[in-house]
Coordinates of C-alpha atoms and ligand atoms in Angstrom, one line a residue:
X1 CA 21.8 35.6 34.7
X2 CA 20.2 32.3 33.1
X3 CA 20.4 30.6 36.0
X4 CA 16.8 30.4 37.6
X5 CA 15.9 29.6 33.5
X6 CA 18.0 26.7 33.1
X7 CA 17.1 25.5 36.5
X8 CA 13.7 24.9 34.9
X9 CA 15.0 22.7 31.9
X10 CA 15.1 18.6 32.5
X11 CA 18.0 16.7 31.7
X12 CA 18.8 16.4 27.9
X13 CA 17.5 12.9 26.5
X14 CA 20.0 10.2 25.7
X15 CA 21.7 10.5 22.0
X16 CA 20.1 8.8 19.6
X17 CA 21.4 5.1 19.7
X18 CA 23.9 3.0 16.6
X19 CA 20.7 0.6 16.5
X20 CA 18.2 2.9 15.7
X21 CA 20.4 5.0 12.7
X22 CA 21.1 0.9 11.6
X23 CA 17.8 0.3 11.7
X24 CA 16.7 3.5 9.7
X25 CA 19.8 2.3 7.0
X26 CA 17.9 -0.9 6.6
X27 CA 14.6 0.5 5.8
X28 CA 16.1 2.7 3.0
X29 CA 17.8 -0.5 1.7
X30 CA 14.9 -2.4 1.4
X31 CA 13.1 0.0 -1.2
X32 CA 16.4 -0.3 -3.2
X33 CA 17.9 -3.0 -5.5
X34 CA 21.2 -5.2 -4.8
X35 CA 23.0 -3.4 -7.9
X36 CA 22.2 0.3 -6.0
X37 CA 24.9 2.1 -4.6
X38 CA 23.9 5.1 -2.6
X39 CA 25.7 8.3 -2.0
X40 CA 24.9 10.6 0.9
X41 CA 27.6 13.7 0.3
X42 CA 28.1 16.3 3.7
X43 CA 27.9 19.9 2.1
X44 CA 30.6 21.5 1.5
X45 CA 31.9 24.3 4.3
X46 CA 31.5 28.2 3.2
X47 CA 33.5 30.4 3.8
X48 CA 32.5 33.5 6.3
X49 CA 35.9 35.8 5.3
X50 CA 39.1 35.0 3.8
X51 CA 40.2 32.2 6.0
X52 CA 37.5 31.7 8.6
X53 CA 34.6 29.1 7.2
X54 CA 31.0 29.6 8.7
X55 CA 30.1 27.1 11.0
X56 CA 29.8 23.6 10.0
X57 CA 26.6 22.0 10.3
X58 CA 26.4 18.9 7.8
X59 CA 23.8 17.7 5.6
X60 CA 20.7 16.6 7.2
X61 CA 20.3 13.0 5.5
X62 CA 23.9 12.3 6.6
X63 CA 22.8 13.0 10.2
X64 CA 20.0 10.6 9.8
X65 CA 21.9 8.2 8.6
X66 CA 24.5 7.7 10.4
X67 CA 24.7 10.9 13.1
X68 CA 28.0 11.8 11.6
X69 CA 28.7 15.4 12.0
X70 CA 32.2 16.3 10.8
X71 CA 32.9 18.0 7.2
X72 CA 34.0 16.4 4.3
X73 CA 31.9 13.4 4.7
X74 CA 30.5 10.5 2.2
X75 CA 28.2 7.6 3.1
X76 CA 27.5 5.1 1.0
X77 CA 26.1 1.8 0.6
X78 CA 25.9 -1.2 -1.3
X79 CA 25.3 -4.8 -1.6
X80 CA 28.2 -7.0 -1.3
X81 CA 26.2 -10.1 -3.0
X82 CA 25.0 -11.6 0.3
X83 CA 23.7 -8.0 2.7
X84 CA 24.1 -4.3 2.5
X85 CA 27.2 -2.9 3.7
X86 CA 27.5 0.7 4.5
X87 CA 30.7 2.4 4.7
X88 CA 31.9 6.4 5.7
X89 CA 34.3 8.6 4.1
X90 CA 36.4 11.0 6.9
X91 CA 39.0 13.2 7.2
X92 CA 41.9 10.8 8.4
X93 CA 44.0 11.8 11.9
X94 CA 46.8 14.4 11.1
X95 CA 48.1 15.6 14.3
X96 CA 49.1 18.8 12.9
X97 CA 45.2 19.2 11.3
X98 CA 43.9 18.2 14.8
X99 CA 46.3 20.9 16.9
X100 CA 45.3 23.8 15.5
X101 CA 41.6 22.8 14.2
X102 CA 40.5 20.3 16.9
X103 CA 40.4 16.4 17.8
X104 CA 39.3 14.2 14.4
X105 CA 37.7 10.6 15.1
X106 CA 39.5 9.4 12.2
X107 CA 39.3 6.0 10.9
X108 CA 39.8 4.0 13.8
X109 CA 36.8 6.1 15.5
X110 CA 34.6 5.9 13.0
X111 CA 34.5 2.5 13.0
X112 CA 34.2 1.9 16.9
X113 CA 31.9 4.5 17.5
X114 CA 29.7 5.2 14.4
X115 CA 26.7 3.1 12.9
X116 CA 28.9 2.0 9.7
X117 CA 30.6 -1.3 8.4
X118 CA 34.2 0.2 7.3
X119 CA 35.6 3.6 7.1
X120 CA 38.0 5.0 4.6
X121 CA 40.2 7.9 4.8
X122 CA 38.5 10.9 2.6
X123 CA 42.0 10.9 0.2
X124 CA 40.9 7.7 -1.0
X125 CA 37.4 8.6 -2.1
X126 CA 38.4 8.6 -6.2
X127 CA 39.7 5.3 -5.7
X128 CA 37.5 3.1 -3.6
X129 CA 34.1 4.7 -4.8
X130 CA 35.0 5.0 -8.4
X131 CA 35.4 1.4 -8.3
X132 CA 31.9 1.1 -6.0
X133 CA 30.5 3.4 -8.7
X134 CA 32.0 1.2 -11.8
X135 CA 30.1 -2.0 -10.2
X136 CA 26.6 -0.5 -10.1
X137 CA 23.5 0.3 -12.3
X138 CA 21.6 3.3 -10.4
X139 CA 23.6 5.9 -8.3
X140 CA 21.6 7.2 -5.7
X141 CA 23.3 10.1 -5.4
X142 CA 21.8 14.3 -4.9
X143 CA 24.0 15.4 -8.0
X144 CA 25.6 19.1 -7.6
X145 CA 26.0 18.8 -3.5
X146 CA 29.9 17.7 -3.8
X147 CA 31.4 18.3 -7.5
X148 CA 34.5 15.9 -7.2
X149 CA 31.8 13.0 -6.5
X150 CA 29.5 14.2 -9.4
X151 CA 32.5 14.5 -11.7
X152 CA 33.2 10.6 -10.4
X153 CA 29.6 9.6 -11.3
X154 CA 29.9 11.8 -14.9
X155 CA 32.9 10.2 -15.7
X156 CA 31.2 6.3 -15.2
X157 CA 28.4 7.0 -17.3
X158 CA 30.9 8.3 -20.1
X159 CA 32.6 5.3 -19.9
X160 CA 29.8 3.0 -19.5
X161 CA 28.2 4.6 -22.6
X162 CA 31.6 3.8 -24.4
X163 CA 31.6 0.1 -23.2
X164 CA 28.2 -0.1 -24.7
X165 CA 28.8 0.6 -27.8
X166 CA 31.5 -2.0 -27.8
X167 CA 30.5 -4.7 -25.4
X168 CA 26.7 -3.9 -25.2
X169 CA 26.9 -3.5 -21.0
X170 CA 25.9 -0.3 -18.9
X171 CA 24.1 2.0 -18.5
X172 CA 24.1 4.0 -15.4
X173 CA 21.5 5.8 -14.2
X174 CA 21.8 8.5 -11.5
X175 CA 18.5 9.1 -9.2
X176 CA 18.3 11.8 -6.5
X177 CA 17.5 9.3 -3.0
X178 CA 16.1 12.3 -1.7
X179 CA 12.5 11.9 -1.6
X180 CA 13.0 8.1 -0.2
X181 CA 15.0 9.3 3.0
X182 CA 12.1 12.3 3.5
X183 CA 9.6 9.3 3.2
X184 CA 11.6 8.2 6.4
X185 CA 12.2 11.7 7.6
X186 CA 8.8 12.6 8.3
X187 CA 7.8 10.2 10.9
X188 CA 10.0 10.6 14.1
X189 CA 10.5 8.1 16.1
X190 CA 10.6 8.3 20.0
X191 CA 14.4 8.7 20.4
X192 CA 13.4 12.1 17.7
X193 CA 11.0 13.6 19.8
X194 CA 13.3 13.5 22.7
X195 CA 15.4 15.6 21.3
X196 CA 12.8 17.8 19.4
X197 CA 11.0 18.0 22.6
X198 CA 14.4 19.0 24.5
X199 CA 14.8 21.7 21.8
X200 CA 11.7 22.9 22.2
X201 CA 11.9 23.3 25.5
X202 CA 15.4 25.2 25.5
X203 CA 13.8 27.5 22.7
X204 CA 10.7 27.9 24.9
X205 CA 12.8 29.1 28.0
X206 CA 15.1 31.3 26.2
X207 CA 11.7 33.0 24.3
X208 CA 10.6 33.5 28.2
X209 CA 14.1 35.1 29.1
X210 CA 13.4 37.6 26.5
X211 CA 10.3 39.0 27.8
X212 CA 11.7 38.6 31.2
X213 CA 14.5 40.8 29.9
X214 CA 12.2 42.8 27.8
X215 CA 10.5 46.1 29.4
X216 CA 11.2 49.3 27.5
X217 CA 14.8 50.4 26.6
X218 CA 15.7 47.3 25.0
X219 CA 17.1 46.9 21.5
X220 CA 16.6 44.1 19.1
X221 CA 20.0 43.1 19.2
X222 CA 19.9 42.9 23.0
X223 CA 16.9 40.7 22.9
X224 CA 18.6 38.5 20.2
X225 CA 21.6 38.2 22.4
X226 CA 19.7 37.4 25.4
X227 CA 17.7 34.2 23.2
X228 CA 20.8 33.0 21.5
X229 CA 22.9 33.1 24.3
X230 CA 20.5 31.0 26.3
X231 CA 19.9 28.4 23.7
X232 CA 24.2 28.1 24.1
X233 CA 24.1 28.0 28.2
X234 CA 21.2 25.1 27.7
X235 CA 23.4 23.6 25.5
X236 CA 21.9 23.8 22.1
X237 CA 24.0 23.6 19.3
X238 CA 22.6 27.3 18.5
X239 CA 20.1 28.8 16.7
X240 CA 18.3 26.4 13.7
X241 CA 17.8 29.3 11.7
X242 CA 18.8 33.1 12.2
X243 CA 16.3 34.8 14.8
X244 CA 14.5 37.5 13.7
X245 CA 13.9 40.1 16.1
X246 CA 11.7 42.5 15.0
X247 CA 9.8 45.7 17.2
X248 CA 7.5 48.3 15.8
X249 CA 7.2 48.1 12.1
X250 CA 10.2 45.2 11.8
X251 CA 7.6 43.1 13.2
X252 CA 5.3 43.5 9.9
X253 CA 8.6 42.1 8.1
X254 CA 8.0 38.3 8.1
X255 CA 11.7 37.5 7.7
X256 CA 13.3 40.9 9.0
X257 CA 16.9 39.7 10.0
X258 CA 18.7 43.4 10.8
X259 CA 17.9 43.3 14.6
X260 CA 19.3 46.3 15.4
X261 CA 16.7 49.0 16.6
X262 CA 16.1 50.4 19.6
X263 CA 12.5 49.4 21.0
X264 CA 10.3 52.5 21.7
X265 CA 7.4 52.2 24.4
X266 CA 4.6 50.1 23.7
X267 CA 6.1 48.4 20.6
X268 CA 5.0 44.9 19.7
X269 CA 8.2 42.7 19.7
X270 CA 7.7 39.5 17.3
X271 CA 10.6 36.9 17.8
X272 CA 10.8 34.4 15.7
X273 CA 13.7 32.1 17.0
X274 CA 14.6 28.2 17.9
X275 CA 17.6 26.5 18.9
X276 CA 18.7 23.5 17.4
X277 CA 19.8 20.5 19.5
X278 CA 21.4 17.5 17.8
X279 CA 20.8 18.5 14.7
X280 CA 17.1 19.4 15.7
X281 CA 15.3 22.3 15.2
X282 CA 12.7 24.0 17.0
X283 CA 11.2 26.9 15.8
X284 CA 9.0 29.1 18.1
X285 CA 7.4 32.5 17.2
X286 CA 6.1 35.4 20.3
X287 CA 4.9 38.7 20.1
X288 CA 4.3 41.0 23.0
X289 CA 4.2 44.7 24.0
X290 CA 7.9 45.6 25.3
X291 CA 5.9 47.6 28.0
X292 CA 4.4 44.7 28.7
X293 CA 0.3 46.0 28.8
X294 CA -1.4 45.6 25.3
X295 CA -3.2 48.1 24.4
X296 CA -6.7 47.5 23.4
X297 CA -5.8 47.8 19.2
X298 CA -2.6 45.1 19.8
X299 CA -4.7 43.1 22.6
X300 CA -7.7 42.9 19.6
X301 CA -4.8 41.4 16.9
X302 CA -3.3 38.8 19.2
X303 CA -6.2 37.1 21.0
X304 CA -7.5 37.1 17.2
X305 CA -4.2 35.4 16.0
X306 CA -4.1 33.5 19.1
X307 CA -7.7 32.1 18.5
X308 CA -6.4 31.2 14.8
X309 CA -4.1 29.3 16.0
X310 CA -5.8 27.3 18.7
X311 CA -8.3 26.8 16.2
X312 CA -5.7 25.1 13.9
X313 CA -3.5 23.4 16.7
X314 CA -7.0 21.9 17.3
X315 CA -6.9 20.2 13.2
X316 CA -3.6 18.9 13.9
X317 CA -5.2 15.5 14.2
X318 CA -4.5 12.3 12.3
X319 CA -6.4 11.7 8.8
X320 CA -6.7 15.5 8.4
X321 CA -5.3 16.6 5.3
X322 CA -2.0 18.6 5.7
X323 CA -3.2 22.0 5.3
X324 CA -6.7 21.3 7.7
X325 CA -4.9 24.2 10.5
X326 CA -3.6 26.5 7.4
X327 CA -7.5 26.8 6.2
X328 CA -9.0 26.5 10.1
X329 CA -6.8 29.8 10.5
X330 CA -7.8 31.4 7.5
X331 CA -10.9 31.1 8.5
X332 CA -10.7 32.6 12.1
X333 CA -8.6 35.3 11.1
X334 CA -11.2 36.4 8.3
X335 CA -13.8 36.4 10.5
X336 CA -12.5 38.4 12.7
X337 CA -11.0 40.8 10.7
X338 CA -14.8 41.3 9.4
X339 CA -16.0 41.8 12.7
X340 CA -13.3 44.3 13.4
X341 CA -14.3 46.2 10.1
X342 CA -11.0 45.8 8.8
X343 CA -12.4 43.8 5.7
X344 CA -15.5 44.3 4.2
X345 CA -16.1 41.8 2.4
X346 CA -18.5 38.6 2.9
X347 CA -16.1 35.3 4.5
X348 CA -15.9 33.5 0.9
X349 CA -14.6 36.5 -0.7
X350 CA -12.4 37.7 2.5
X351 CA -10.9 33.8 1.7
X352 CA -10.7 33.5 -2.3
X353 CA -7.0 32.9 -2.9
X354 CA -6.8 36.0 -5.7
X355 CA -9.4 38.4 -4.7
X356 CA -9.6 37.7 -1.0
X357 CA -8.6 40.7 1.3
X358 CA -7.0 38.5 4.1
X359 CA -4.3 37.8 1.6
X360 CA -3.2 41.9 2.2
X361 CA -2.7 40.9 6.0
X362 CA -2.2 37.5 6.5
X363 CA 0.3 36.3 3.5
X364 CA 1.8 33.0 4.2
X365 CA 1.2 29.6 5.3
X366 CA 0.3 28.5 8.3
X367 CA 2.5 25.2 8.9
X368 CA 5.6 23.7 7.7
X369 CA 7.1 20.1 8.4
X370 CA 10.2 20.5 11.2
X371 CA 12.6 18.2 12.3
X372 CA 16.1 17.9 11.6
X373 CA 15.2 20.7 8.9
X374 CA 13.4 23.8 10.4
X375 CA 11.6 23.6 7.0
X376 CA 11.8 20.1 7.2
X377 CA 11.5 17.8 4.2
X378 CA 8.5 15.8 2.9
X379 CA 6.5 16.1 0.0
X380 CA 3.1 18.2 0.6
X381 CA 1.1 17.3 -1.9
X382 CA 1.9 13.3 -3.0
X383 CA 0.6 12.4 -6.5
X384 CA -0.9 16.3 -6.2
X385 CA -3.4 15.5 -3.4
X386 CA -2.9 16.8 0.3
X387 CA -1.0 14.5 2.3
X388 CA -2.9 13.2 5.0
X389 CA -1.8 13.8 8.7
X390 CA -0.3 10.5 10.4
X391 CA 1.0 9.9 13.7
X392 CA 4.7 11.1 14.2
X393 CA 4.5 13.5 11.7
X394 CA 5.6 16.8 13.0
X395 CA 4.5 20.5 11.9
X396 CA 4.6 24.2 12.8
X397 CA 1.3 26.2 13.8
X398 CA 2.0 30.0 13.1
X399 CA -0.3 32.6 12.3
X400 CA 0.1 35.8 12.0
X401 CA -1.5 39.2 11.0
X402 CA 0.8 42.0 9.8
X403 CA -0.7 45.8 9.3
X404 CA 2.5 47.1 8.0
X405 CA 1.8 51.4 8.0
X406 CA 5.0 51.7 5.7
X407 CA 3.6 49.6 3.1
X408 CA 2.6 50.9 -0.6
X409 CA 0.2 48.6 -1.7
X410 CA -2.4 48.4 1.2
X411 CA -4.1 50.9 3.2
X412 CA -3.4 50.0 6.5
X413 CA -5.7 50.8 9.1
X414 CA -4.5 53.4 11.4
X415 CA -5.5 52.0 14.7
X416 CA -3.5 49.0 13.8
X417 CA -0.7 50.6 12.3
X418 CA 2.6 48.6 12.5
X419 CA 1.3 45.9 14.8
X420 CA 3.2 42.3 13.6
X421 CA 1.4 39.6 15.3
X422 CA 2.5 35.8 14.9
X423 CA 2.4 32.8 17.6
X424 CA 3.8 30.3 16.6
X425 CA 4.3 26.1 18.0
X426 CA 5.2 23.0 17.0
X427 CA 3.3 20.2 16.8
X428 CA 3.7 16.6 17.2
X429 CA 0.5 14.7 16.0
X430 CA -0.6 11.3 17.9
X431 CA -3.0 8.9 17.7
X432 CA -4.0 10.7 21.0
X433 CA -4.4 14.0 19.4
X434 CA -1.8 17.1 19.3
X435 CA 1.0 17.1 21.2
X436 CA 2.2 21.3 21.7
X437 CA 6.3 20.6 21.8
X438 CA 6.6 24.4 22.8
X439 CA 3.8 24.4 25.1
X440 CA 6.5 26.0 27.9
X441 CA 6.3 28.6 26.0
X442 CA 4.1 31.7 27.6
X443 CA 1.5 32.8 25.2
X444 CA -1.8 34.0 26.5
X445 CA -2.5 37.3 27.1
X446 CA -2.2 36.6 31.0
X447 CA 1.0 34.9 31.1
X448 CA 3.0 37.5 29.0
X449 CA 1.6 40.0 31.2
X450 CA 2.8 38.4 34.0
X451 CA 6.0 38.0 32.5
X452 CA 7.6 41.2 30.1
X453 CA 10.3 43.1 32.1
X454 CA 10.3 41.0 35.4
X455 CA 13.6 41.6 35.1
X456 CA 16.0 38.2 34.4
Ligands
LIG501 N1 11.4 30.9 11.2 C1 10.9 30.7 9.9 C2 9.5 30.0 9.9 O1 8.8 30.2 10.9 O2 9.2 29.3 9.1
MN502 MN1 8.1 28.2 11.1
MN503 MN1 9.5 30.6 12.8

């Protein structure tokens, strides 16, 4: 069935390489100092029911770090008096472990295979990082992400504070390296947008093997199947954040997650889904008549949103302040919800933050950072100013405009009633200009057309 799609998706792009996570560990070192030790914990698995976990997917500084994927993980590094040396906590081999749960690199295949100095079995964590911990100043370490390391770290500072009163040496400090790696984070190297770009492009096919499937009948749950299971035959990881799959008024839910309705005739379906490959996340939003033939009301929403967002894809430039598409959209979408006489008043008012009317329709922002996050990290506002756009940097474009009938606290206006209209791509600035990851994607008025209920 996915056949003819996959036929259209390159060859995924080589992993990233040992030299480049190496390289990315010796950047971080240099803003430290040689009596650091740093402490990147994996999270801890959750459970799904009784027994069974939720699938693991580790914590994303540890992937960029080292690209270690396994559970119960801990990185760390420090200065040996003459260089950095980093080492990795794992789960040992155990034959019995590895029959029943599947194959372990262990030890022996961390240490050939992974970016790291020496690894240690994970039983011997109190021991060998208690005395790592005992020999440094600052911890870098995110406290309440693994409690037996915190307790580790707790437990040195009471003992320190002791040995201070008596012998005049410590303290400890503990500081969160969070914000350092993000410094990192949010400028993607080549071997990044490889991947991202392969994600996007697996999300972008799957998003096109809904509509194909589309055409009236569907259910959201059919439509969610038919996504997910494509960014699985492309060989994604899975989804990097739960698809939302949303017809008829679901689609005025920004973050509706029940997928379960049947989708009557001429519904607008907004899907809001992106696989993640590597680790990386894409994160694509469509929305198109399940008949496939907008009507004039639903045709008048999405070339408007559509405009918005070419309008903002078109600030996504370097030296532009961070949030130059979230007010370029604003600013589209009010007029032409003026001109449409759905708001009536003048564009500053339409735009004021409190008073404004566009806030009723068009509630959120319009771009967040992505990468190995789908709300990836980065600070937005450095020393409270807007961040200024540089190339590498990565960020989502996704309007929207939501005229929710069931809703209390607006009057919605009936000949939009219950359309849910965002389009939403991801954007890789360059010097060059913006690079559209998803631009495989359909999304003019034209293409989806062209495409709803052609029938996979
Ligand atoms: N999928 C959530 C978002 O677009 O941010
Ligand atoms: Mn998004
Ligand atoms: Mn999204």
């Amino acid at each position: 069935m996915f056949a003819e799609m996959f036929a259209l998706l390159g060859d995924a792009p080589i992993p990233i390489a040992n030299s480049e996570y190496e390289a990315r560990q010796s950047k971080l070192y240099q803003t430290l100092q040689d009596d650091d030790l740093l402490i990147i914990c994996a999270s801890p698995e959750t459970i799904h029911s009784n027994d069974v976990h939720h699938p693991f997917r580790t914590q994303s500084n540890l992937l960029y770090l080292c690209g270690w994927t396994e559970p119960e993980a801990i990185f760390c590094a420090k200065h040996n008096g003459k260089k950095w040396e980093s080492h990795l906590f794992v789960q040992p081999k155990d034959t019995l472990k590895e029959i029943w749960e599947g194959r372990r690199p262990g030890i022996e295949g961390a240490m050939a295979d992974w970016p790291v100095d020496t690894a240690h079995s994970i039983t011997d964590l109190n021991q060998i990082l208690g005395k790592f911990i005992a020999e440094s100043s600052r911890i870098l370490h995110r406290m309440g992400v693994k409690s037996s390391v915190d307790d580790l770290v707790i437990d040195a500072i009471q003992r320190r504070d002791r040995a201070r009163q008596r012998l005049g040496s410590g303290p400890i400090s503990v500081e969160d390296p969070s914000n350092r790696i993000a410094e990192m984070r949010l400028i993607k190297s080549a071997a990044e947008i490889a991947q991202m770009q392969f994600a996007s492009d697996v999300s972008s096919l799957a998003h096109t093997a809904a509509m194909r499937h589309g055409g009236v009948g569907s259910t959201e749950n059919q439509l969610q199947s038919v996504i997910e299971g494509f960014f699985r035959y492309a060989g994604g990881s899975g989804w990097s954040y739960p698809s939302i799959v949303g017809s008829g008024e679901n689609a005025t839910i920004l973050h509706y997650k029940e997928n379960e309705q049947n989708c009557a005739d001429g519904d607008v379906v907004l899907i809001d889904a992106g696989a993640e490959f590597r680790g990386y996340a894409a994160d694509i939003t469509r929305s198109w008549p399940n008949n496939g033939k907008f009507t004039d009301a639903q045709r008048e929403i999405y070339q408007l949103v559509l405009d918005s967002q070419l309008a903002a894809i078109a600030e996504c430039v370097v030296g532009n302040p961070y949030n130059a598409p979230h007010e370029a959209a604003r600013k589209v979408l009010a007029k032409g919800l003026i001109r449409l006489g759905i708001i009536q008043q003048s564009l500053d008012e339409a735009l004021h933050m409190e008073t404004g009317e566009l806030k009723d329709w068009y509630m959120h922002n319009t771009s967040h950072w992505i990468g190995l996050d789908v709300h990836d990290v980065g600070v937005y506002l450095p020393e409270g100013k807007p961040r200024l756009l540089e190339s590498g940097m990565c960020l989502t474009v996704e309007p929207g405009l939501y005229f929710g009938a069931w809703r209390p606290d607006v009057v919605c206006p009936e000949r939009y009633a219950n359309i849910g209209i965002r389009i939403e791509d991801d954007i890789l600035i360059t010097d060059d200009g913006p690079v559209v990851l998803t631009a495989k994607c359909p999304k003019t008025i034209d293409e989806i057309e062209s495409i709803v209920g052609i029938a996979l």
